[in-house]
Amino acid sequence: VERVVERVVEVPVDRVVEKRIEVPVEKIVEVPVERVVEVPVEKVVEVEKIVEVPVEKIVEVERIVEVPPKPVERDLSGCNPFVGFGLVESEKTKGRGNLPVETVWEHGPAYEAGLRLDDEIHQIGQTGQPIQSLNQVQNIIRSEARIGQPLRVAGVSRQTGKPYETQIIPRTTAPKAAQWNDIYYNTKANRKLGHSVKK
């Protein structure tokens, strides 16, 4: 059996030298920080807004205005109105309130208005009074008949027996008006129609 003996040998040390070793140490320095306050900020959204402004529709219209010619002044002094028909008064017509047509000029004012021979004329003009005499008819025509202006006539047609109302446009037979065809009536170029009134 082997025997092992551990032997401790003490070695004398003259001196112990302490060597200072500087080891760099990181130093953490706390710097005070101001308090950070979070302020809520409204969400900003940039929106491009298109605004439509109504604009009136402009339509260019070329308007042609016809200016009627200025009427020429007509000297009708001394020109009497011509109605183109004649009535007859007799003992048999007295008190009837109408007079029959005895004559009418062909294509004259009365003829163009529809009056025919033997028609019974009850009213002339705006008086509304029944016709009793030729004198009454002459007075009405003298006061109401105007060249180129309508003259009311009411009567009864002999052909149909129906009453009618029409407008006569008086003309004139004065030679000085011959230059105006719309108001001049030439008796020499037209016929006067007439015959005995039917009994």
Tab-separated table of C-alpha atoms in Angstrom, residues 47-119:
chain	number	residue	atom	x	y	z
A	47	VAL	CA	-60.083	67.994	-48.217
A	48	GLU	CA	-60.211	69.576	-51.615
A	49	LYS	CA	-63.757	70.902	-51.928
A	50	ILE	CA	-65.138	71.634	-55.351
A	51	VAL	CA	-67.910	74.178	-55.335
A	52	GLU	CA	-70.097	74.311	-58.373
A	53	VAL	CA	-71.402	77.808	-59.024
A	54	PRO	CA	-74.512	77.858	-61.179
A	55	VAL	CA	-74.037	79.959	-64.256
A	56	GLU	CA	-76.977	81.196	-66.241
A	57	LYS	CA	-77.139	79.757	-69.682
A	58	ILE	CA	-76.382	82.427	-72.178
A	59	VAL	CA	-78.157	82.006	-75.438
A	60	GLU	CA	-77.470	84.433	-78.175
A	61	VAL	CA	-80.569	85.026	-80.202
A	62	GLU	CA	-80.534	87.164	-83.238
A	63	ARG	CA	-83.834	88.940	-83.265
A	64	ILE	CA	-84.992	90.635	-86.356
A	65	VAL	CA	-87.595	93.246	-85.677
A	66	GLU	CA	-89.562	94.498	-88.579
A	67	VAL	CA	-90.504	98.081	-88.071
A	68	PRO	CA	-93.725	98.836	-89.880
A	69	PRO	CA	-93.483	101.807	-92.156
A	70	LYS	CA	-94.870	104.978	-90.761
A	71	PRO	CA	-98.323	105.517	-92.193
A	72	VAL	CA	-98.479	108.248	-94.721
A	73	GLU	CA	-100.713	111.097	-93.764
A	74	ARG	CA	-103.753	111.175	-96.001
A	75	ASP	CA	-105.606	114.353	-96.776
A	76	LEU	CA	-109.212	113.210	-96.780
A	77	SER	CA	-110.708	116.622	-96.391
A	78	GLY	CA	-113.811	116.929	-98.543
A	79	CYS	CA	-114.063	113.128	-98.941
A	80	ASN	CA	-117.423	111.751	-97.888
A	81	PRO	CA	-117.880	108.148	-96.730
A	82	PHE	CA	-119.474	105.797	-99.246
A	83	VAL	CA	-121.350	102.759	-97.850
A	84	GLY	CA	-122.482	101.350	-101.192
A	85	PHE	CA	-126.121	100.533	-100.566
A	86	GLY	CA	-129.503	102.246	-100.595
A	87	LEU	CA	-132.716	101.588	-98.704
A	88	VAL	CA	-136.245	102.362	-99.682
A	89	GLU	CA	-139.002	103.856	-97.570
A	90	SER	CA	-142.656	103.406	-98.382
A	91	GLU	CA	-146.078	103.280	-96.795
A	92	LYS	CA	-145.663	99.565	-96.293
A	93	THR	CA	-142.403	99.945	-94.386
A	94	LYS	CA	-143.688	102.436	-91.827
A	95	GLY	CA	-143.672	101.128	-88.296
A	96	ARG	CA	-141.938	97.832	-89.166
A	97	GLY	CA	-138.599	98.787	-87.609
A	98	ASN	CA	-136.641	97.929	-90.767
A	99	LEU	CA	-136.121	99.075	-94.347
A	100	PRO	CA	-135.332	96.833	-97.340
A	101	VAL	CA	-132.197	97.164	-99.466
A	102	GLU	CA	-133.143	98.702	-102.819
A	103	THR	CA	-129.690	99.144	-104.358
A	104	VAL	CA	-126.202	97.785	-103.710
A	105	TRP	CA	-122.998	98.531	-105.590
A	106	GLU	CA	-121.198	95.458	-106.867
A	107	HIS	CA	-117.962	94.838	-104.953
A	108	GLY	CA	-118.653	97.952	-102.905
A	109	PRO	CA	-118.425	98.226	-99.091
A	110	ALA	CA	-121.933	96.863	-98.427
A	111	TYR	CA	-121.604	94.133	-101.042
A	112	GLU	CA	-118.282	92.966	-99.577
A	113	ALA	CA	-119.902	92.919	-96.119
A	114	GLY	CA	-122.633	90.553	-97.349
A	115	LEU	CA	-125.614	92.855	-97.950
A	116	ARG	CA	-127.838	91.849	-100.850
A	117	LEU	CA	-130.945	93.228	-102.544
A	118	ASP	CA	-134.168	92.996	-100.537
A	119	ASP	CA	-132.365	92.247	-97.245
